[in-house]
Amino acid sequence: MSEARGGPVRPAHGVLQPVPLSSVHLTGGFWGHRQAINSTATLAHCRTWMDRLGWTGNFSTAPAERTGREFTDSEIYKLIEALCWDADEHTAELSTLTALAAGAQAGDGYLGTAYGRPGQPARYSDLNFGHELYCTGHLLQAAVAAARTGRAPHLVEIARRAADHVCATFGPGRNEGICGHPEIETALVELYRATGERRYLDQARWFVERRGQRTLPEHEFGWAYFSDDVPVRDAEVFRGHAVRALYLAAGAVDVAVETGDADLLAAVRRQFDRTVARRTYLTGGMGSRHLDESFGDDFVLPADRAYAETCAGVAAVMLAHRLLLATGDSRYGDIVERLLFNVIATAVADDGRSFFYANTLHQRTRTEAGPADRELLRFGGGPRAPWFEVSCCLPNVARLLASLETYLVTSSDAGVQLHQYADLDVSAGGLDLRVRTGYPDHGVVVVRVAAAEDRVRTLTLRVPAWAAGARVVDRTGSRPVPPGPFEISRRFTAGEEICLELPLRPRWTVADDRIDAVRGCVAVEVGPLVMCAESVDLDPAGADLDDLRVDTSSAPQANAVKGWFAPRSGAPWPYRETAHDHDGPRTPRVVPLVPYHRWARRGPTTMRVWLPTTPA
Amino acid sequence: MSEARGGPVRPAHGVLQPVPLSSVHLTGGFWGHRQAINSTATLAHCRTWMDRLGWTGNFSTAPAERTGREFTDSEIYKLIEALCWDADEHTAELSTLTALAAGAQAGDGYLGTAYGRPGQPARYSDLNFGHELYCTGHLLQAAVAAARTGRAPHLVEIARRAADHVCATFGPGRNEGICGHPEIETALVELYRATGERRYLDQARWFVERRGQRTLPEHEFGWAYFSDDVPVRDAEVFRGHAVRALYLAAGAVDVAVETGDADLLAAVRRQFDRTVARRTYLTGGMGSRHLDESFGDDFVLPADRAYAETCAGVAAVMLAHRLLLATGDSRYGDIVERLLFNVIATAVADDGRSFFYANTLHQRTRTEAGPADRELLRFGGGPRAPWFEVSCCLPNVARLLASLETYLVTSSDAGVQLHQYADLDVSAGGLDLRVRTGYPDHGVVVVRVAAAEDRVRTLTLRVPAWAAGARVVDRTGSRPVPPGPFEISRRFTAGEEICLELPLRPRWTVADDRIDAVRGCVAVEVGPLVMCAESVDLDPAGADLDDLRVDTSSAPQANAVKGWFAPRSGAPWPYRETAHDHDGPRTPRVVPLVPYHRWARRGPTTMRVWLPTTPA
């Protein structure tokens, strides 16, 4: 059943189809560079830490020797998945890791190092937080990657046995529980797609339908935390733990697509659309609360201590990609672009060896990074760290970057759709294309047709929602193109070029009035990039970003705004009857901006995305 | 050593002295009513729940039968303390509870139901979260109340044995650890004050000095959570868990006062003053983070999901009162007033049987109260609840209200100081006073001199910082009095009246520009009361508070503001390039305000303290 480097998502139906990794390659540029760092640094970095902390060893040591949190197995599976998708083959490493998993699998197919062995809690005794089915789900996804790349072939059989165990254990008249952390749902559907085993799809559907009936044990975070408060098809918006909600939704889309359940698909779309409209940061980040890593109420999106977990960014890309494939709606491409450039690109250090777990939009205090040889206990915030006690985000980003091409381009019977702009060689939909661009630093995207079938083909270019004034230049001339999908249908000829010009005019951005946290502030966006100001760039050097007031009377300059620094109040009580008096001199200053994804790369700094405007 | 109803705090030194409960009585009015509810309803309510959940039973049952969190013993001790301070004698109940404690005390004086018995973790095996010394501290404070009221006399001996055990166990060359949750420090000083046993003071000093050296086990919340990051005398501001920080500071003041350590006192003052200036809500509430119940960074004070734990309000009153006694600075009276009217009064339902654990300043969703017979698992938020799994706040408020008089008035060699205005009979400093007022609904406070020593006495009235335009009227005439302490020194005569007129003009309040969360908003204050708008009062009934824009072009009316409701955006993305267009009709509306402490008393509602103003 192996394919020549397929991809992580292969729906049987949908408006658009994914392009397998064998047919699309990042050749350089913004994302090519990051994928190369992922391949050459991050993958080995993850393995080193997993060995060092004993997480790989957990598969072969005695139960009493087990180390790490209950979900560490999943990190190894995510690493295996990333190693499968990666351009390099990693044959020996995959063999080693597969053997470890095989050695730990019980006779009945159960595979997990934290439960069920002597001295450990019983299997499935903590559905809320045990993460057993979550771990199994990542095993299945690793096996899908193995199946679709021909690497680690033994893993497929391990995963089938684990999936068979799940089917035999859970369901009507059996264990009627669900896992506190969704993941098994989307994984079972994908394993069904990869193997043709219908029981896996049925089992996934049962898990999806079972959720929302408050069958999980009551917990102080409430059933919403687990998305177990309301059935999937009845909910109005995502709520509770962001990653859990988004993984569940991805699984629900997969089930809906494979079973032709239009109502279920519409329900998830509705929830995602409302979440994007009301519960999403400017960066695309989702989940504002630290306490329970959850979505807050509508419009509660504080820039200070924004959580915006990296894993939620990965999960939102996964979900938006599934919705894009199912519906063809280019708005899902818009949100993927925002997430990639402003969450995923932000989370990883330049050397690929340290990471943000949370992605705040406002850093008030300069915080030193910790030592490079020490994991961060406080996983939900702080500077980029080499590792976290809870390190879900690191191999999650790694598997996304390793398979990134499949999220950038799709195909259909009519042709090929370019959703994201990067240096790509792609062969799909009857067209063989070379895409070259300096994006996002430059707005020109050149699509050269290397070869084309001799029939009418449609090349679809996503014009981002922000790109008013975009133009397409090709052999037929130059013309303005509105935001949305722009189709060029004709018989293409080898050697011709289509040039998309996206205007990267810096623009002020204001928020919905109901987002109290950023009232009276503006942000600056340039193309797909959210910009920010950092204290390391300030003149005078001692100035405080929180005193900055920007002047919006003229457009923002290229990567800089004008403003002034308000005098500080030293009042003993921070509330007063009359507005503060800023009648003193307003020395004009130019404050540099950098892309948000570049922040905290030049030493300790404070940072703001949202910049207060001058009063009145 | 019994005194005729003394009070919880009796420093040997200080600019001002506390007035014992035997010399000051609340006779009615705002606080008299609440104290009566506390006496007649809350105390019995607490006992009922403690019995029902088995927390009292923990003292007599087998270790395996123990129920509740590790700190439930402390709730019983706080209840005992409240029962001692209360106007009613509660003889039988105090006898029962004292006997329970006595029966559980080990031969070496250790008293705690959660550690050290067969099948339980070893004593002091979890200094971070075991709360053993914290529980002991509350035992000592209960014993101080017993000593100073002559009630539950046996408790004093129990507490001395427990304190002796602590002294024998902790210290240089012994266990050199500290408790993750401060409380033992202030309790040991007070037990020293009540018993004269110097070792208790020395032990308290050792605990205070030991903290800040990062001796507690490393934890994901960091040492700041436990105030163990920086020595007490070196810190600049309170940080970490708010209640822990404030209890520790109270103990440090106690140590400083008794040992004449001016540097230590100055350090705590500096930290408190900075905390008030930068880390305190308009209500006086402290601690903005849900995750770790902690102070946030300077000026991070989101109204949404403000934590402002009730216990932190109690602790801040305790600390400010100690600083007031030590320094005589009337600004500490200002913050106590703010805390009492806007945190303490808010936390308790009208019937004294349900409570806020957290005190948010912005409620976006209408939330139904839970059943009256069910404790709330989610202790850190939500509606008033009859009980919480973590119920520290309930008996904490009860003990404060039962001894409230001692926080309202002080005395000195020169005379008497009225810090808070309430219906009080007070005999102190050579004056016998009857204070009568409709405060805070009315601004007139009448102080009648019932008797006076025949020598010059000084009556000091705190004129609140907000009370510009206040006047004093007495036999010498009428005169304006500025905010701050106002002294009247003369030979008073029985029957004369001094009338303080505090102007209750509603006023707009704006926040420091650095509090991003409420930029572009105003609040309304009336006297000491923070006001709020509730959706239950809105016309039209379907209007949403988050659409309200208030018109600040004229002064707020008595308990109402003018404004209009902005049209809602239904945009699929909540950020845009141009400011929202509110050029549609602005139908003028009058929006009622109620005191913040009255909110959520009329069924589910949304609520805002900070009200957005019209754009431009």
CSV table of N, CA, C and O in Angstrom, one decimal, chain A residues 218 220 276-277 280-282 289 291 298-300 305 338 362 364 374 377-378 505 507-514 516-517 519 549 568-569 571-578 580 582 608 610 612, chain B residues 218 220 276-277 280-282 289 291 298-300 305 338 362 364 374 377-378 505 507-514 516-517 519 549 568-569 571-578 580 582 608 610 612:
chain,number,residue,atom,x,y,z
A,218,GLU,N,-16.5,14.2,35.7
A,218,GLU,CA,-16.5,15.7,36.0
A,218,GLU,C,-15.2,16.2,36.5
A,218,GLU,O,-14.5,15.5,37.2
A,220,GLU,N,-12.9,20.1,37.3
A,220,GLU,CA,-13.0,21.5,37.6
A,220,GLU,C,-13.0,22.4,36.4
A,220,GLU,O,-13.6,23.5,36.4
A,276,VAL,N,-13.0,31.9,14.1
A,276,VAL,CA,-12.1,32.8,13.4
A,276,VAL,C,-12.6,34.2,13.5
A,276,VAL,O,-11.8,35.2,13.7
A,277,ALA,N,-13.9,34.4,13.5
A,277,ALA,CA,-14.5,35.8,13.6
A,277,ALA,C,-14.4,36.3,15.0
A,277,ALA,O,-14.5,37.6,15.2
A,280,THR,N,-10.0,34.5,17.7
A,280,THR,CA,-8.7,34.3,17.0
A,280,THR,C,-7.9,35.6,17.1
A,280,THR,O,-8.4,36.7,16.8
A,281,TYR,N,-6.6,35.5,17.4
A,281,TYR,CA,-5.7,36.6,17.5
A,281,TYR,C,-5.4,37.1,16.1
A,281,TYR,O,-5.5,36.3,15.1
A,282,LEU,N,-4.9,38.3,15.9
A,282,LEU,CA,-4.5,38.8,14.7
A,282,LEU,C,-3.5,37.9,14.0
A,282,LEU,O,-3.4,37.8,12.8
A,289,ARG,N,-6.4,31.5,27.0
A,289,ARG,CA,-6.2,31.3,28.5
A,289,ARG,C,-5.1,30.4,28.8
A,289,ARG,O,-4.9,29.3,28.3
A,291,LEU,N,-4.7,29.2,32.0
A,291,LEU,CA,-5.1,28.2,33.0
A,291,LEU,C,-5.4,26.8,32.4
A,291,LEU,O,-4.9,25.8,32.9
A,298,ASP,N,-16.1,34.9,23.5
A,298,ASP,CA,-15.9,35.7,22.3
A,298,ASP,C,-15.2,37.1,22.6
A,298,ASP,O,-15.6,37.8,23.6
A,299,PHE,N,-14.3,37.4,21.8
A,299,PHE,CA,-13.6,38.7,21.9
A,299,PHE,C,-12.7,38.9,23.1
A,299,PHE,O,-12.2,40.0,23.3
A,300,VAL,N,-12.5,37.9,23.9
A,300,VAL,CA,-11.6,38.0,25.0
A,300,VAL,C,-10.2,37.5,24.5
A,300,VAL,O,-9.9,36.4,24.5
A,305,ARG,N,0.1,38.2,27.6
A,305,ARG,CA,0.0,36.8,28.0
A,305,ARG,C,-1.0,36.1,27.1
A,305,ARG,O,-1.6,35.1,27.5
A,338,ARG,N,-1.9,33.1,7.4
A,338,ARG,CA,-1.7,33.8,8.6
A,338,ARG,C,-1.1,33.0,9.7
A,338,ARG,O,-0.1,33.4,10.4
A,362,HIS,N,2.2,40.5,23.3
A,362,HIS,CA,2.7,41.7,24.1
A,362,HIS,C,3.6,41.1,25.2
A,362,HIS,O,3.1,40.4,26.1
A,364,ARG,N,5.8,42.4,28.2
A,364,ARG,CA,6.1,43.6,29.0
A,364,ARG,C,7.5,43.6,29.7
A,364,ARG,O,8.0,44.6,30.0
A,374,ARG,N,18.8,22.8,29.4
A,374,ARG,CA,17.8,22.5,30.4
A,374,ARG,C,16.4,22.7,29.8
A,374,ARG,O,16.1,23.7,29.2
A,377,LEU,N,10.4,24.0,32.7
A,377,LEU,CA,9.3,23.3,33.5
A,377,LEU,C,8.0,24.0,33.2
A,377,LEU,O,6.9,23.5,33.1
A,378,ARG,N,8.1,25.4,33.0
A,378,ARG,CA,6.9,26.2,32.8
A,378,ARG,C,6.6,26.1,31.3
A,378,ARG,O,7.1,26.9,30.5
A,505,ARG,N,2.0,47.0,0.6
A,505,ARG,CA,1.8,48.3,1.2
A,505,ARG,C,1.6,48.1,2.7
A,505,ARG,O,0.7,47.4,3.1
A,507,ARG,N,0.1,48.6,6.2
A,507,ARG,CA,-1.3,49.1,6.5
A,507,ARG,C,-1.6,49.0,8.0
A,507,ARG,O,-1.1,48.2,8.7
A,508,TRP,N,-2.3,50.1,8.5
A,508,TRP,CA,-2.8,50.1,9.8
A,508,TRP,C,-3.9,49.0,9.9
A,508,TRP,O,-4.8,48.9,9.0
A,509,THR,N,-4.0,48.4,11.1
A,509,THR,CA,-5.1,47.4,11.3
A,509,THR,C,-5.7,47.8,12.7
A,509,THR,O,-5.0,48.0,13.7
A,510,VAL,N,-7.0,47.8,12.7
A,510,VAL,CA,-7.7,48.0,14.0
A,510,VAL,C,-8.6,46.8,14.2
A,510,VAL,O,-8.9,46.0,13.3
A,511,ALA,N,-9.0,46.7,15.5
A,511,ALA,CA,-9.7,45.5,15.9
A,511,ALA,C,-11.2,45.8,16.1
A,511,ALA,O,-11.5,47.0,16.3
A,512,ASP,N,-12.0,44.8,16.1
A,512,ASP,CA,-13.4,44.9,16.5
A,512,ASP,C,-13.5,45.6,17.8
A,512,ASP,O,-12.7,45.3,18.7
A,513,ASP,N,-14.4,46.5,17.9
A,513,ASP,CA,-14.6,47.2,19.2
A,513,ASP,C,-14.8,46.3,20.4
A,513,ASP,O,-14.6,46.8,21.5
A,514,ARG,N,-15.3,45.1,20.2
A,514,ARG,CA,-15.5,44.3,21.3
A,514,ARG,C,-14.3,43.6,21.9
A,514,ARG,O,-14.3,43.0,22.9
A,516,ASP,N,-11.8,44.3,23.9
A,516,ASP,CA,-11.4,45.4,24.8
A,516,ASP,C,-9.9,45.5,25.0
A,516,ASP,O,-9.4,46.6,25.2
A,517,ALA,N,-9.2,44.4,24.9
A,517,ALA,CA,-7.8,44.4,25.2
A,517,ALA,C,-7.0,45.3,24.3
A,517,ALA,O,-5.9,45.7,24.7
A,519,ARG,N,-8.4,48.0,22.5
A,519,ARG,CA,-9.1,49.2,22.1
A,519,ARG,C,-8.1,50.4,22.1
A,519,ARG,O,-7.2,50.4,23.0
A,549,ARG,N,3.3,56.0,21.9
A,549,ARG,CA,2.0,56.4,21.3
A,549,ARG,C,2.3,56.6,19.8
A,549,ARG,O,3.2,57.4,19.5
A,568,ARG,N,5.8,59.2,31.9
A,568,ARG,CA,5.3,58.2,32.8
A,568,ARG,C,4.7,58.8,34.0
A,568,ARG,O,5.1,59.9,34.5
A,569,SER,N,3.6,58.2,34.4
A,569,SER,CA,3.0,58.6,35.7
A,569,SER,C,3.7,57.9,36.8
A,569,SER,O,3.9,56.7,36.7
A,571,ALA,N,2.2,58.1,39.8
A,571,ALA,CA,1.2,58.2,40.7
A,571,ALA,C,1.1,57.0,41.6
A,571,ALA,O,1.3,55.9,41.2
A,572,PRO,N,0.7,57.2,42.9
A,572,PRO,CA,0.6,56.1,43.8
A,572,PRO,C,-0.6,55.3,43.6
A,572,PRO,O,-0.8,54.2,44.1
A,573,TRP,N,-1.6,55.8,42.8
A,573,TRP,CA,-2.8,55.0,42.5
A,573,TRP,C,-3.0,55.2,41.0
A,573,TRP,O,-3.0,56.3,40.5
A,574,PRO,N,-3.2,54.1,40.3
A,574,PRO,CA,-3.2,54.2,38.8
A,574,PRO,C,-4.6,54.6,38.2
A,574,PRO,O,-4.7,54.4,37.0
A,575,TYR,N,-5.5,55.1,39.0
A,575,TYR,CA,-6.8,55.6,38.4
A,575,TYR,C,-7.0,57.0,38.9
A,575,TYR,O,-6.6,57.4,40.0
A,576,ARG,N,-7.6,57.8,38.0
A,576,ARG,CA,-7.8,59.2,38.4
A,576,ARG,C,-9.0,59.7,37.7
A,576,ARG,O,-9.5,59.1,36.8
A,577,GLU,N,-9.4,60.9,38.1
A,577,GLU,CA,-10.7,61.4,37.6
A,577,GLU,C,-10.6,62.0,36.2
A,577,GLU,O,-11.5,61.9,35.4
A,578,THR,N,-9.5,62.6,36.0
A,578,THR,CA,-9.4,63.3,34.7
A,578,THR,C,-8.3,62.5,33.8
A,578,THR,O,-7.4,61.9,34.3
A,580,HIS,N,-5.2,61.7,31.6
A,580,HIS,CA,-3.8,62.0,31.8
A,580,HIS,C,-3.5,63.2,30.9
A,580,HIS,O,-3.9,63.3,29.8
A,582,HIS,N,-1.0,64.9,28.8
A,582,HIS,CA,0.2,64.7,28.0
A,582,HIS,C,0.6,65.9,27.2
A,582,HIS,O,1.0,65.9,26.0
A,608,ARG,N,5.6,44.6,21.4
A,608,ARG,CA,4.2,44.9,21.2
A,608,ARG,C,3.8,44.7,19.8
A,608,ARG,O,4.5,45.2,18.9
A,610,TRP,N,0.2,45.3,19.2
A,610,TRP,CA,-0.8,46.4,19.2
A,610,TRP,C,-0.2,47.7,19.9
A,610,TRP,O,0.3,47.6,21.0
A,612,PRO,N,-0.6,51.6,21.1
A,612,PRO,CA,-1.6,52.6,21.4
A,612,PRO,C,-1.4,53.9,20.5
A,612,PRO,O,-0.3,54.2,20.1
B,218,GLU,N,12.0,23.1,43.1
B,218,GLU,CA,11.7,23.8,41.8
B,218,GLU,C,10.3,23.4,41.3
B,218,GLU,O,10.0,22.2,41.4
B,220,GLU,N,7.0,24.3,38.2
B,220,GLU,CA,6.8,25.0,36.9
B,220,GLU,C,6.3,26.4,37.1
B,220,GLU,O,6.5,27.3,36.2
B,276,VAL,N,0.2,48.6,44.9
B,276,VAL,CA,-1.0,49.4,44.8
B,276,VAL,C,-1.0,50.3,43.6
B,276,VAL,O,-2.0,50.5,42.9
B,277,ALA,N,0.2,50.8,43.3
B,277,ALA,CA,0.3,51.8,42.1
B,277,ALA,C,0.3,51.1,40.8
B,277,ALA,O,0.0,51.7,39.8
B,280,THR,N,-2.9,46.6,41.0
B,280,THR,CA,-4.2,46.6,41.8
B,280,THR,C,-5.3,47.0,40.9
B,280,THR,O,-5.2,48.0,40.2
B,281,TYR,N,-6.4,46.3,41.0
B,281,TYR,CA,-7.6,46.7,40.2
B,281,TYR,C,-8.3,47.9,40.9
B,281,TYR,O,-8.1,48.2,42.1
B,282,LEU,N,-9.2,48.5,40.1
B,282,LEU,CA,-9.9,49.7,40.6
B,282,LEU,C,-10.7,49.3,41.9
B,282,LEU,O,-10.9,50.1,42.8
B,289,ARG,N,-4.1,36.8,37.5
B,289,ARG,CA,-4.0,35.6,36.8
B,289,ARG,C,-4.7,34.4,37.4
B,289,ARG,O,-4.6,34.1,38.6
B,291,LEU,N,-4.2,31.2,36.2
B,291,LEU,CA,-3.4,30.0,36.2
B,291,LEU,C,-2.8,29.7,37.6
B,291,LEU,O,-2.9,28.6,38.1
B,298,ASP,N,3.4,44.5,36.0
B,298,ASP,CA,2.9,45.8,36.2
B,298,ASP,C,1.9,46.1,35.1
B,298,ASP,O,2.1,45.9,33.9
B,299,PHE,N,0.8,46.6,35.5
B,299,PHE,CA,-0.3,47.2,34.6
B,299,PHE,C,-1.0,46.1,33.8
B,299,PHE,O,-1.8,46.5,32.9
B,300,VAL,N,-0.7,44.8,34.0
B,300,VAL,CA,-1.5,43.8,33.4
B,300,VAL,C,-2.7,43.5,34.2
B,300,VAL,O,-2.7,42.7,35.2
B,305,ARG,N,-12.3,38.4,33.2
B,305,ARG,CA,-11.6,37.3,34.0
B,305,ARG,C,-10.6,37.8,35.0
B,305,ARG,O,-9.6,37.1,35.3
B,338,ARG,N,-11.5,50.8,50.1
B,338,ARG,CA,-11.8,50.3,48.7
B,338,ARG,C,-12.0,48.8,48.7
B,338,ARG,O,-12.9,48.3,48.1
B,362,HIS,N,-15.5,42.2,34.6
B,362,HIS,CA,-16.2,42.2,33.4
B,362,HIS,C,-16.7,40.8,33.1
B,362,HIS,O,-15.9,39.9,33.0
B,364,ARG,N,-18.8,38.6,30.6
B,364,ARG,CA,-19.3,38.7,29.2
B,364,ARG,C,-20.5,37.8,28.9
B,364,ARG,O,-21.3,38.0,28.0
B,374,ARG,N,-24.7,22.0,46.2
B,374,ARG,CA,-23.5,21.4,45.5
B,374,ARG,C,-22.4,22.3,45.5
B,374,ARG,O,-22.5,23.5,45.1
B,377,LEU,N,-16.7,22.8,41.8
B,377,LEU,CA,-15.4,22.2,41.6
B,377,LEU,C,-14.4,23.3,41.1
B,377,LEU,O,-13.3,23.3,41.4
B,378,ARG,N,-15.0,24.2,40.2
B,378,ARG,CA,-14.1,25.2,39.6
B,378,ARG,C,-14.0,26.4,40.6
B,378,ARG,O,-14.8,27.3,40.6
B,505,ARG,N,-20.5,63.0,44.8
B,505,ARG,CA,-20.7,63.3,43.4
B,505,ARG,C,-20.2,62.1,42.6
B,505,ARG,O,-19.0,61.7,42.7
B,507,ARG,N,-18.4,60.3,39.7
B,507,ARG,CA,-17.2,60.8,38.9
B,507,ARG,C,-16.8,59.8,37.9
B,507,ARG,O,-16.8,58.6,38.2
B,508,TRP,N,-16.3,60.3,36.8
B,508,TRP,CA,-15.6,59.5,35.8
B,508,TRP,C,-14.3,59.1,36.3
B,508,TRP,O,-13.6,60.0,36.9
B,509,THR,N,-13.9,57.9,36.1
B,509,THR,CA,-12.5,57.5,36.4
B,509,THR,C,-11.8,56.9,35.2
B,509,THR,O,-12.4,56.1,34.5
B,510,VAL,N,-10.6,57.3,34.9
B,510,VAL,CA,-9.8,56.7,33.9
B,510,VAL,C,-8.6,56.1,34.4
B,510,VAL,O,-8.2,56.4,35.6
B,511,ALA,N,-8.0,55.2,33.7
B,511,ALA,CA,-6.9,54.4,34.2
B,511,ALA,C,-5.6,54.9,33.6
B,511,ALA,O,-5.6,55.5,32.5
B,512,ASP,N,-4.5,54.5,34.2
B,512,ASP,CA,-3.2,54.8,33.7
B,512,ASP,C,-3.1,54.2,32.3
B,512,ASP,O,-3.6,53.1,32.0
B,513,ASP,N,-2.5,55.0,31.4
B,513,ASP,CA,-2.4,54.6,30.0
B,513,ASP,C,-1.8,53.2,29.8
B,513,ASP,O,-1.9,52.6,28.8
B,514,ARG,N,-1.0,52.8,30.8
B,514,ARG,CA,-0.3,51.5,30.6
B,514,ARG,C,-1.2,50.3,30.9
B,514,ARG,O,-0.8,49.2,30.7
B,516,ASP,N,-3.4,48.5,29.4
B,516,ASP,CA,-4.0,48.3,28.1
B,516,ASP,C,-5.4,47.8,28.1
B,516,ASP,O,-6.2,48.2,27.3
B,517,ALA,N,-5.7,47.0,29.1
B,517,ALA,CA,-7.0,46.3,29.1
B,517,ALA,C,-8.2,47.2,29.1
B,517,ALA,O,-9.3,46.9,28.7
B,519,ARG,N,-8.0,50.7,28.2
B,519,ARG,CA,-7.8,51.9,27.4
B,519,ARG,C,-9.1,52.3,26.7
B,519,ARG,O,-9.8,51.4,26.2
B,549,ARG,N,-21.6,52.3,24.3
B,549,ARG,CA,-20.5,53.3,24.3
B,549,ARG,C,-21.1,54.5,25.1
B,549,ARG,O,-22.2,54.9,24.8
B,568,ARG,N,-23.5,46.0,15.7
B,568,ARG,CA,-22.6,44.9,15.8
B,568,ARG,C,-22.0,44.7,14.4
B,568,ARG,O,-22.6,44.7,13.4
B,569,SER,N,-20.7,44.3,14.4
B,569,SER,CA,-20.1,43.8,13.2
B,569,SER,C,-20.3,42.3,13.1
B,569,SER,O,-20.2,41.6,14.1
B,571,ALA,N,-18.6,40.7,10.8
B,571,ALA,CA,-17.5,40.4,9.9
B,571,ALA,C,-16.9,39.1,10.2
B,571,ALA,O,-16.8,38.6,11.3
B,572,PRO,N,-16.5,38.4,9.1
B,572,PRO,CA,-15.9,37.0,9.3
B,572,PRO,C,-14.5,37.1,9.9
B,572,PRO,O,-14.0,36.1,10.3
B,573,TRP,N,-13.9,38.3,9.9
B,573,TRP,CA,-12.6,38.4,10.5
B,573,TRP,C,-12.6,39.7,11.3
B,573,TRP,O,-13.1,40.8,10.8
B,574,PRO,N,-12.2,39.7,12.6
B,574,PRO,CA,-12.4,40.8,13.5
B,574,PRO,C,-11.4,41.9,13.4
B,574,PRO,O,-11.3,42.7,14.3
B,575,TYR,N,-10.6,41.9,12.4
B,575,TYR,CA,-9.6,43.0,12.2
B,575,TYR,C,-9.7,43.6,10.9
B,575,TYR,O,-10.0,42.9,9.9
B,576,ARG,N,-9.5,44.9,10.7
B,576,ARG,CA,-9.7,45.5,9.4
B,576,ARG,C,-8.8,46.7,9.3
B,576,ARG,O,-8.3,47.2,10.3
B,577,GLU,N,-8.8,47.3,8.1
B,577,GLU,CA,-7.8,48.3,7.9
B,577,GLU,C,-8.3,49.7,8.4
B,577,GLU,O,-7.5,50.5,8.9
B,578,THR,N,-9.6,49.9,8.2
B,578,THR,CA,-10.1,51.2,8.7
B,578,THR,C,-10.9,51.0,9.9
B,578,THR,O,-11.5,50.0,10.2
B,580,HIS,N,-14.0,51.2,12.5
B,580,HIS,CA,-15.3,50.8,12.3
B,580,HIS,C,-16.2,52.0,12.0
B,580,HIS,O,-16.0,53.1,12.6
B,582,HIS,N,-19.3,53.8,12.6
B,582,HIS,CA,-20.5,53.9,13.5
B,582,HIS,C,-21.3,55.1,13.1
B,582,HIS,O,-21.8,55.8,14.0
B,608,ARG,N,-20.2,45.1,33.3
B,608,ARG,CA,-19.0,45.8,33.0
B,608,ARG,C,-18.8,46.9,34.1
B,608,ARG,O,-19.7,47.6,34.4
B,610,TRP,N,-15.7,48.8,33.5
B,610,TRP,CA,-15.1,49.7,32.6
B,610,TRP,C,-16.0,49.8,31.3
B,610,TRP,O,-16.2,48.8,30.7
B,612,PRO,N,-16.7,51.4,27.6
B,612,PRO,CA,-16.0,52.1,26.4
B,612,PRO,C,-16.7,53.5,26.2
B,612,PRO,O,-17.9,53.6,26.3
